[in-house]
Short mmCIF file of C-alpha atoms and ligand atoms in Angstrom, two decimals:
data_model
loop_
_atom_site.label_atom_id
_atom_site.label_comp_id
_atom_site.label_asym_id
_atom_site.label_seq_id
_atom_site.Cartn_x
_atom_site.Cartn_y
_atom_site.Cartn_z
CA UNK A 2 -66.92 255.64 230.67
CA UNK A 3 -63.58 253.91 230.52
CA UNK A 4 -64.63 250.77 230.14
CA UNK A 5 -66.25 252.18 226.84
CA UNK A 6 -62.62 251.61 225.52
CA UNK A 7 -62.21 247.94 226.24
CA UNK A 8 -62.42 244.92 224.35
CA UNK A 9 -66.02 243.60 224.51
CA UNK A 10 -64.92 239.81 223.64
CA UNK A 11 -62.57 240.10 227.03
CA UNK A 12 -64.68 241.25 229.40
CA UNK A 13 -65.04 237.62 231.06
CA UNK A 14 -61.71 237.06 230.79
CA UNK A 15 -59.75 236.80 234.09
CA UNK A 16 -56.10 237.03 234.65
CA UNK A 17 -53.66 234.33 235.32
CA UNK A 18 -53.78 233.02 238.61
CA UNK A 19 -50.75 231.22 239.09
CA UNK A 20 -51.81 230.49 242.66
CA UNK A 21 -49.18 230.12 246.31
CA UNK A 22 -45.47 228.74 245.40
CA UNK A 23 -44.63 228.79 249.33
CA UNK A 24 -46.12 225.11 249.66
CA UNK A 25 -43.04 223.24 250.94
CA UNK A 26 -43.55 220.53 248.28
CA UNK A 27 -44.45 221.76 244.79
CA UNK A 28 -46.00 218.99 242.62
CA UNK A 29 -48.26 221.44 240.41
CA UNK A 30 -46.19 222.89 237.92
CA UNK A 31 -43.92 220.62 236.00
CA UNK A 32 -40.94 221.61 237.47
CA UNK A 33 -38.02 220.27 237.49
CA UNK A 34 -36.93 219.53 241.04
CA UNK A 35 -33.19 219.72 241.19
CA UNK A 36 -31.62 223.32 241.18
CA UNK A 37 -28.76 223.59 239.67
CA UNK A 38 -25.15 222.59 241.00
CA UNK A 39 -23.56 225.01 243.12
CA UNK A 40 -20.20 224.76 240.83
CA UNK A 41 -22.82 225.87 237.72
CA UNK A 42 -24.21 228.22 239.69
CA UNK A 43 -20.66 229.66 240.68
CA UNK A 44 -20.15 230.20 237.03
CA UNK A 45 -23.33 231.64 236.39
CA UNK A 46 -22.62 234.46 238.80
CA UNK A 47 -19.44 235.13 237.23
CA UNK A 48 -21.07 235.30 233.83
CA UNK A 49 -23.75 237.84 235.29
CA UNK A 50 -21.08 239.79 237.08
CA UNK A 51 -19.33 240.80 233.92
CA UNK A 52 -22.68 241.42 231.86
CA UNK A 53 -22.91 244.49 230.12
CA UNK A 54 -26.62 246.15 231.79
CA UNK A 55 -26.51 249.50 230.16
CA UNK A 56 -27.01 247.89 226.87
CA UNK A 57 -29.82 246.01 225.07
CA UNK A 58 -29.10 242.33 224.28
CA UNK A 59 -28.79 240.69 221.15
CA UNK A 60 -32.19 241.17 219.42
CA UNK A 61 -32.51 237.88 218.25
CA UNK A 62 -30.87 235.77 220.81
CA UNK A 63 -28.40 234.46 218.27
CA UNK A 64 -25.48 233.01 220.29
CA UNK A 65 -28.52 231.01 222.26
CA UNK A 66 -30.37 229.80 218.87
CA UNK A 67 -26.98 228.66 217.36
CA UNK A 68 -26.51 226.35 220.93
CA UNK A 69 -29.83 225.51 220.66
CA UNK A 70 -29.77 224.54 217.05
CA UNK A 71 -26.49 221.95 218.04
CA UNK A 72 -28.50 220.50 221.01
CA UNK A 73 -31.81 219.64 219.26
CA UNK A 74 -29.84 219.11 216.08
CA UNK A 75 -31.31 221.63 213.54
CA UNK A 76 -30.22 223.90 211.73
CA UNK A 77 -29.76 227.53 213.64
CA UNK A 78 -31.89 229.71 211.16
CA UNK A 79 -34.79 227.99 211.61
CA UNK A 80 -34.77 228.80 215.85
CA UNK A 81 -36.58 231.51 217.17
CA UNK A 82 -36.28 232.11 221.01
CA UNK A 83 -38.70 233.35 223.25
CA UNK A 84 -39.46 234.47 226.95
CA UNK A 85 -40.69 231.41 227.70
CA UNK A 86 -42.51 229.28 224.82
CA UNK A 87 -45.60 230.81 226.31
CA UNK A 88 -44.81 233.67 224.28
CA UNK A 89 -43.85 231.35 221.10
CA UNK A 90 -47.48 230.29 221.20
CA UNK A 91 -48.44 234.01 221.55
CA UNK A 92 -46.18 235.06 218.75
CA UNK A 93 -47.78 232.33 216.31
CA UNK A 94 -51.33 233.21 216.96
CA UNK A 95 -50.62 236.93 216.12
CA UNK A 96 -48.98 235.94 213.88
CA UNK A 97 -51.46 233.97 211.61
CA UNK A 98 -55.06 235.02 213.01
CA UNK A 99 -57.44 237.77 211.71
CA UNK A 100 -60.36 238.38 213.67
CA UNK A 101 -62.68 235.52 214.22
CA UNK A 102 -60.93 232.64 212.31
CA UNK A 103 -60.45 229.18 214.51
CA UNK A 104 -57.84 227.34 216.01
CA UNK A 105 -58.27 223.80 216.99
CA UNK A 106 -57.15 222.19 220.17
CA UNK A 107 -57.45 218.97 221.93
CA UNK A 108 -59.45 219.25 225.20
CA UNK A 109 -58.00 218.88 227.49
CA UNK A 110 -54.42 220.56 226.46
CA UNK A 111 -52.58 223.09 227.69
CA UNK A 112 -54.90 226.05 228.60
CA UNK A 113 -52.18 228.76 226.48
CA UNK A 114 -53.50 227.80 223.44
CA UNK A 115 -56.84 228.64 224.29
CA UNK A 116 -56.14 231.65 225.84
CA UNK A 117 -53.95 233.17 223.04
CA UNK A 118 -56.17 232.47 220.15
CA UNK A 119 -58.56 235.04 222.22
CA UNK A 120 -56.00 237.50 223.29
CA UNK A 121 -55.35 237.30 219.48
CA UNK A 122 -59.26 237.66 218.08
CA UNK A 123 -59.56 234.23 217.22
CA UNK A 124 -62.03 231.39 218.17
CA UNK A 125 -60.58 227.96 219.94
CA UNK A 126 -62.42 225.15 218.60
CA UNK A 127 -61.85 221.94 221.82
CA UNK A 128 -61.71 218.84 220.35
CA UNK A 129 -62.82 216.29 223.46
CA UNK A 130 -60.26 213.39 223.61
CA UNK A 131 -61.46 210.29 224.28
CA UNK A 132 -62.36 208.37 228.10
CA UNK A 133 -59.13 206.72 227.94
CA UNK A 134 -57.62 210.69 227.20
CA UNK A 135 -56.85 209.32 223.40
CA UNK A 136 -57.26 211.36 220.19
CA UNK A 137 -59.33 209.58 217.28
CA UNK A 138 -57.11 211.42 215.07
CA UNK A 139 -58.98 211.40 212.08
CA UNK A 140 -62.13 212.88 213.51
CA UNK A 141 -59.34 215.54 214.90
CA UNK A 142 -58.26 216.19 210.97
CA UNK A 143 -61.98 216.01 209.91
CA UNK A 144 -63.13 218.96 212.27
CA UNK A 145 -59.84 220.92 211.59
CA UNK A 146 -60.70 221.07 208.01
CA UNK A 147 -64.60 221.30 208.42
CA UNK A 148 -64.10 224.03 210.69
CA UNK A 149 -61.55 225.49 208.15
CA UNK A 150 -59.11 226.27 211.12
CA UNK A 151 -56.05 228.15 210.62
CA UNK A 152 -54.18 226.83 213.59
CA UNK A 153 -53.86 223.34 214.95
CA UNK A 154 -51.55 223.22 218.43
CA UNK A 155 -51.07 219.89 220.38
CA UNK A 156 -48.88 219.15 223.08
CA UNK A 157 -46.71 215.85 222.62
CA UNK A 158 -46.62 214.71 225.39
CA UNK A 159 -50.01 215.89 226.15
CA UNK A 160 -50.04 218.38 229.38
CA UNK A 161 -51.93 217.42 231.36
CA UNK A 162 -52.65 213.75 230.45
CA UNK A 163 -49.35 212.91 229.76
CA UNK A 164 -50.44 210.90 226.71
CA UNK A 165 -48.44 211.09 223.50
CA UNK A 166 -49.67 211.23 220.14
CA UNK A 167 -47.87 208.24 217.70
CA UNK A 168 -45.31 210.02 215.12
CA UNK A 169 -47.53 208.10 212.48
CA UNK A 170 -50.42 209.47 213.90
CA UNK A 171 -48.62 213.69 213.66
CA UNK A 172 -47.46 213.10 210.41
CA UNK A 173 -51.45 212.14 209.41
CA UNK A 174 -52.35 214.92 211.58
CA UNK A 175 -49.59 217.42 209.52
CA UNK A 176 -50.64 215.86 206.12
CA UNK A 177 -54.16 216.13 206.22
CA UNK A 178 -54.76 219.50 208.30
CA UNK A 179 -54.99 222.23 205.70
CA UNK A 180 -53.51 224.55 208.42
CA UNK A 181 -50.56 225.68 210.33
CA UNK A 182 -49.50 222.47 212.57
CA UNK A 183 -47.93 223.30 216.13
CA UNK A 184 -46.37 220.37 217.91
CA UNK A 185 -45.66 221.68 221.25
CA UNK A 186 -42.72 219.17 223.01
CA UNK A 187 -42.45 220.89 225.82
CA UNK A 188 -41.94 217.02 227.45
CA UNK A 189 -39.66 216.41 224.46
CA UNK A 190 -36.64 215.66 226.73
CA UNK A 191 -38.85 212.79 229.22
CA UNK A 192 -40.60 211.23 225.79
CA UNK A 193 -37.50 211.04 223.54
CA UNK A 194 -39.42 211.25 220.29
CA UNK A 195 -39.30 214.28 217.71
CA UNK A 196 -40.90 215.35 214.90
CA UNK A 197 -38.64 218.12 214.75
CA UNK A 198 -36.82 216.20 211.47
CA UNK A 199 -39.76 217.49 209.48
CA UNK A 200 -39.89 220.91 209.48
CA UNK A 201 -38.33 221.10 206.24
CA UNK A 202 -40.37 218.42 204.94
CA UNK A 203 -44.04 220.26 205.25
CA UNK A 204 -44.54 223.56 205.02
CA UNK A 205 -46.83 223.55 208.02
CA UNK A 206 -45.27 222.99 210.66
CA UNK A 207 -44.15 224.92 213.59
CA UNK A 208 -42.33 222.90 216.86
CA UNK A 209 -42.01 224.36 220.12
CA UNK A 210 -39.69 223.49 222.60
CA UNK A 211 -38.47 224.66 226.59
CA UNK A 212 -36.13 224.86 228.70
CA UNK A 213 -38.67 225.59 231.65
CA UNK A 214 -38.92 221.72 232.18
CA UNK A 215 -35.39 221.02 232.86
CA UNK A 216 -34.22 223.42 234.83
CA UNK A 217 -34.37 226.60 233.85
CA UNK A 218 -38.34 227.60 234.95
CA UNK A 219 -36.80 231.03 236.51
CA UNK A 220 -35.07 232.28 233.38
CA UNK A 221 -38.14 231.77 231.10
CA UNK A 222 -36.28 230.72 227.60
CA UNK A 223 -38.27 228.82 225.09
CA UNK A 224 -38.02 227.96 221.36
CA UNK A 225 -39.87 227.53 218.10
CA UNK A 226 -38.07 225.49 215.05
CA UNK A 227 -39.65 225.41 211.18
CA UNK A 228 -38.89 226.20 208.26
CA UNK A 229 -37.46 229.49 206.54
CA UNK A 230 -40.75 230.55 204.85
CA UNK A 231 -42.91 230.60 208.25
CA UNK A 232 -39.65 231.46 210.22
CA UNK A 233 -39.88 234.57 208.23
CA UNK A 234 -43.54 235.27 208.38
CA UNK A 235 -43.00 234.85 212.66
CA UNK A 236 -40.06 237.73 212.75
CA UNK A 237 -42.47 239.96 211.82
CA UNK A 238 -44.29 239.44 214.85
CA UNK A 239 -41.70 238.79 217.52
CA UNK A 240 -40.65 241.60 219.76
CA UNK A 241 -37.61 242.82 219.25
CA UNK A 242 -35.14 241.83 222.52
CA UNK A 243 -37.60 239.40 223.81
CA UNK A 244 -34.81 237.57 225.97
CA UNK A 245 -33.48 239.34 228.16
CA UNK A 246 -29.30 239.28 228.27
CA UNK A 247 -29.63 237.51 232.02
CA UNK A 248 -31.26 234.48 230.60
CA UNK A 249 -29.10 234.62 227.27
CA UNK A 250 -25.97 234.51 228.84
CA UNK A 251 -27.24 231.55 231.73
CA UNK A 252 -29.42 229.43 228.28
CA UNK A 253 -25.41 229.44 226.97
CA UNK A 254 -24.14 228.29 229.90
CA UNK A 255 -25.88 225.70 230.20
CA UNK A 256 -26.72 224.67 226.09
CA UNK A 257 -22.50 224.38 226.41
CA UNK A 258 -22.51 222.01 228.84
CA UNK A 259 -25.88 219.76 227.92
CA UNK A 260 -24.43 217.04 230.40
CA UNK A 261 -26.52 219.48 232.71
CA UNK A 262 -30.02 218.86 231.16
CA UNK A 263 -29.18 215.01 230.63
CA UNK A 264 -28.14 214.27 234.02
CA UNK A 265 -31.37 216.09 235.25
CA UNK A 266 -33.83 214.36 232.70
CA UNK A 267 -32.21 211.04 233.99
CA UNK A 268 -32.92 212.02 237.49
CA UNK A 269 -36.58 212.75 236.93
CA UNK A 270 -37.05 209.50 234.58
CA UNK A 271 -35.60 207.58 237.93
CA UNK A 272 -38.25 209.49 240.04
CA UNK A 273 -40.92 209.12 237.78
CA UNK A 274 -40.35 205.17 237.55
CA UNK A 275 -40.33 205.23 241.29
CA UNK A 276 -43.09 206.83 241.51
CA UNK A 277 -44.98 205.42 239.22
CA UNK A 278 -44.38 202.00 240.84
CA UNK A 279 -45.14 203.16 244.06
CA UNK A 280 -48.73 204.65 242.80
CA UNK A 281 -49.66 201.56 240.74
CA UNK A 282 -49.68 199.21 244.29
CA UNK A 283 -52.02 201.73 245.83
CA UNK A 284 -55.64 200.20 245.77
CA UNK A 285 -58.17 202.74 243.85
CA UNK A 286 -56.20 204.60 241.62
CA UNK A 287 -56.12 205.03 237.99
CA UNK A 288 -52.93 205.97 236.52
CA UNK A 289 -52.48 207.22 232.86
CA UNK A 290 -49.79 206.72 230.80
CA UNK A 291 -47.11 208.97 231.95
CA UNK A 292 -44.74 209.95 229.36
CA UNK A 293 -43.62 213.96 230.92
CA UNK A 294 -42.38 214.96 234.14
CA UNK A 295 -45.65 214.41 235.72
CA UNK A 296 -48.40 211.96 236.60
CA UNK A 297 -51.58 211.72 236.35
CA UNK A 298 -54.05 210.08 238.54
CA UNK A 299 -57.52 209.48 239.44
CA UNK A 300 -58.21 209.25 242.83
CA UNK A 301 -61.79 208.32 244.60
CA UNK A 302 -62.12 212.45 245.66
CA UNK A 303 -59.57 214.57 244.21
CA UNK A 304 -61.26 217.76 246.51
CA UNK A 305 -60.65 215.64 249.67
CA UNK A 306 -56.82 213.81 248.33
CA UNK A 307 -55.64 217.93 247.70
CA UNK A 308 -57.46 219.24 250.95
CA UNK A 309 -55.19 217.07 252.76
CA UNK A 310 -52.35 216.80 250.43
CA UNK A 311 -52.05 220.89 251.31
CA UNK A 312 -52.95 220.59 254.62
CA UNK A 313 -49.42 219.22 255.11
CA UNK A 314 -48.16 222.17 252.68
CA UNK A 315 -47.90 219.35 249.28
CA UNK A 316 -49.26 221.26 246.24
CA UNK A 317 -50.57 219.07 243.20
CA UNK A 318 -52.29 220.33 240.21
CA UNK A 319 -56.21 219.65 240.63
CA UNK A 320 -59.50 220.25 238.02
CA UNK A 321 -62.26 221.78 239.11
CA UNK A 322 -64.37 220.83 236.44
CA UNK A 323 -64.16 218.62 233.12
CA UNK A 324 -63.20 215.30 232.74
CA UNK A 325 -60.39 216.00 234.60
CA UNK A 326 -62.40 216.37 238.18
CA UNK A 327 -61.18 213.71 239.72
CA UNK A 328 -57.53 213.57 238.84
CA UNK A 329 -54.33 215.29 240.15
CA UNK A 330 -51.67 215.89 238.24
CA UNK A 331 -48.49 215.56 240.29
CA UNK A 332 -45.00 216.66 238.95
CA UNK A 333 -42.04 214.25 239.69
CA UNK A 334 -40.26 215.26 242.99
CA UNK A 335 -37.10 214.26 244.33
CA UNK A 336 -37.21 210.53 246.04
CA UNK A 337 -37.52 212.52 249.66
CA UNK A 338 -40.73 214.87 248.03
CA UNK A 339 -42.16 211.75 246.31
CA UNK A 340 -42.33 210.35 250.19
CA UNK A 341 -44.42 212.83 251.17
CA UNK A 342 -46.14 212.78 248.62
CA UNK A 343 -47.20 208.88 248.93
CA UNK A 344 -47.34 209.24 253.01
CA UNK A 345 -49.98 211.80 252.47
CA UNK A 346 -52.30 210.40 248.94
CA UNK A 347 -53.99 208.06 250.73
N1 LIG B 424 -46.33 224.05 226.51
C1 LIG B 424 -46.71 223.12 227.39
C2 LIG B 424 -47.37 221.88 226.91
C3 LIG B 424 -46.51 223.34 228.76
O1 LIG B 424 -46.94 222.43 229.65
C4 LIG B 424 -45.87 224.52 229.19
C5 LIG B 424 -45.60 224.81 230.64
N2 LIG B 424 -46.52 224.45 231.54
C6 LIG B 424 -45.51 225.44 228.23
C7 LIG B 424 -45.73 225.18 226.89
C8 LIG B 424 -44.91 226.77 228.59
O2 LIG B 424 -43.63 226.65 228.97
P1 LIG B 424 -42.70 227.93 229.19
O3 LIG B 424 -42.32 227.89 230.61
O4 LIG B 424 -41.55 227.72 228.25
O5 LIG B 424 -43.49 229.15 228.83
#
């Protein structure tokens, strides 16, 4: 039989659903919800129109690390790009894992981390956070090392919660894991703290970054930043070309003219204010602390809020299950999306 060829340990795996996108508002996946300017645009079409197609790109996505490097102020050999950091987090965990050995997670956290420690043989280990969606941080270190993990990864800011670990609290959690260390700041640019400065300091740690939250979902183009000894261990893994030459030449672009991502962060930080404003005078509703591009909130019946909520084509993210069933997580619209939005919640 064919199936006598496949993995055993993935046979209840299922793939990625990434569900409708023609809902007329999309809330549900940390978008950001300006396009860019037409005049950018313009000059992105130029850009494409003289790329050279019967070629492979740059291996290695150099011109885009070096840009990178300048924006998040690092130095450019120690940035890898990716298709997406998606693929950074896949890279690490084949990277590091043999067969059966652990990687600890906060639960919940984004559900990559999970998913690539099995693609990879490996064994997630959830840590629960707390009812207020807190980490007790030292039980987090105790279990890593009790479970003799090889792999720590935790968003900061936390998707979904939108919580953020305290830089005191990573540098504990860096210090006292005797593991790899993966601060994902995919939020980086809506939070404003780093622990990027670091990644010379331990040997451990690994930072991931994106561009998918600030404008540039469609291109998929995502970075990790440490040191020279791990950056060197990664290569190994990382397939060669990963980034296409489209989304090289548009990251540059762009990384040239950062005003770009800055005036778009600013936007959403306006919208998410408003919004957040607007939610907190609505009777019944538990917000948490929203430090991303989304918020989270608990609402008296999540099934019946999103029944409704799509019933006049407004997609949030919802949980089936977990501590999570009650809440949506909605993604910062523009002021006119953020209407809707309210109009319809209750
Ligand atoms: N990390 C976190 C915490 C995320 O929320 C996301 C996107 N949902 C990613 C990584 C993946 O981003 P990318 O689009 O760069 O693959």
């Amino acid at each position: 039989m064919i199936q006598d060829f496949f993995r055993k340990d993935l046979s209840d795996f299922e793939s990625y659903n990434a569900g409708k996108t023609d809902y007329k508002v999309r809330l549900n996946a940390n978008e950001s919800f300006d396009n860019l300017g037409e005049a950018v645009r313009r000059e992105i079409g130029k850009v494409i129109e003289n790329s050279i197609y019967n070629r492979y790109p740059d291996a290695d996505a150099l011109e885009v690390c070096e840009l990178y490097s300048l924006y998040a102020n690092v130095n450019k050999t120690n940035v890898m790009a990716g298709n997406g950091s998606d693929e950074c987090i896949q890279i690490i965990a084949h990277t590091f894992l043999n067969t059966g050995e652990k990687v600890a997670m906060q639960s919940p956290d984004f559900s990559m981390y999970g998913l690539y420690t099995k693609v990879a043989g490996g064994i997630p280990i959830e840590f629960p956070l707390s009812d207020e969606l807190e980490l007790d941080v030292q039980g987090f270190i105790s279990m890593a090392n009790r479970e003799k993990v090889k792999i720590v990864f935790l968003s900061n800011p936390n998707n979904p919660t939108g919580n953020i670990i305290k830089r005191e609290d990573i540098i504990s959690i860096i210090e006292g894991c005797k593991c790899i260390v993966v601060i994902d700041e995919a939020y980086f640019e809506f939070y404003g703290q780093s622990i990027l400065d670091k990644i010379d300091t331990y040997d451990n740690l690994i930072v991931l970054r994106t561009c998918s939250k600030i404008g540039l979902a469609a291109i998929r183009i995502g970075f990790m930043i440490t040191n020279n000894v791990l950056m060197l261990e990664l290569k190994k893994v990382k397939p060669p070309y990963n980034v296409n030459a489209i989304t090289q030449s548009i990251t540059s672009v762009i990384l040239k003219n950062p005003e770009i991502i800055n005036n778009n962060v600013k936007n959403i930080i306006v919208e998410r204010s408003y919004l957040w404003e607007k939610l907190s005078n609505i009777d019944g509703l538990r917000l948490y602390k929203a430090e991303a591009n989304f918020i989270l909130v608990e609402v008296p019946n999540a099934i019946k809020v999103k029944k409704r909520l799509i019933e006049e084509s407004i997609n949030v993210r919802s949980f089936s299950t977990g501590p999570l069933k009650n809440c949506l997580r909605i993604t910062i619209g523009s002021r006119q999306e953020n209407d809707s939005l309210l109009t319809n919640l209750i």
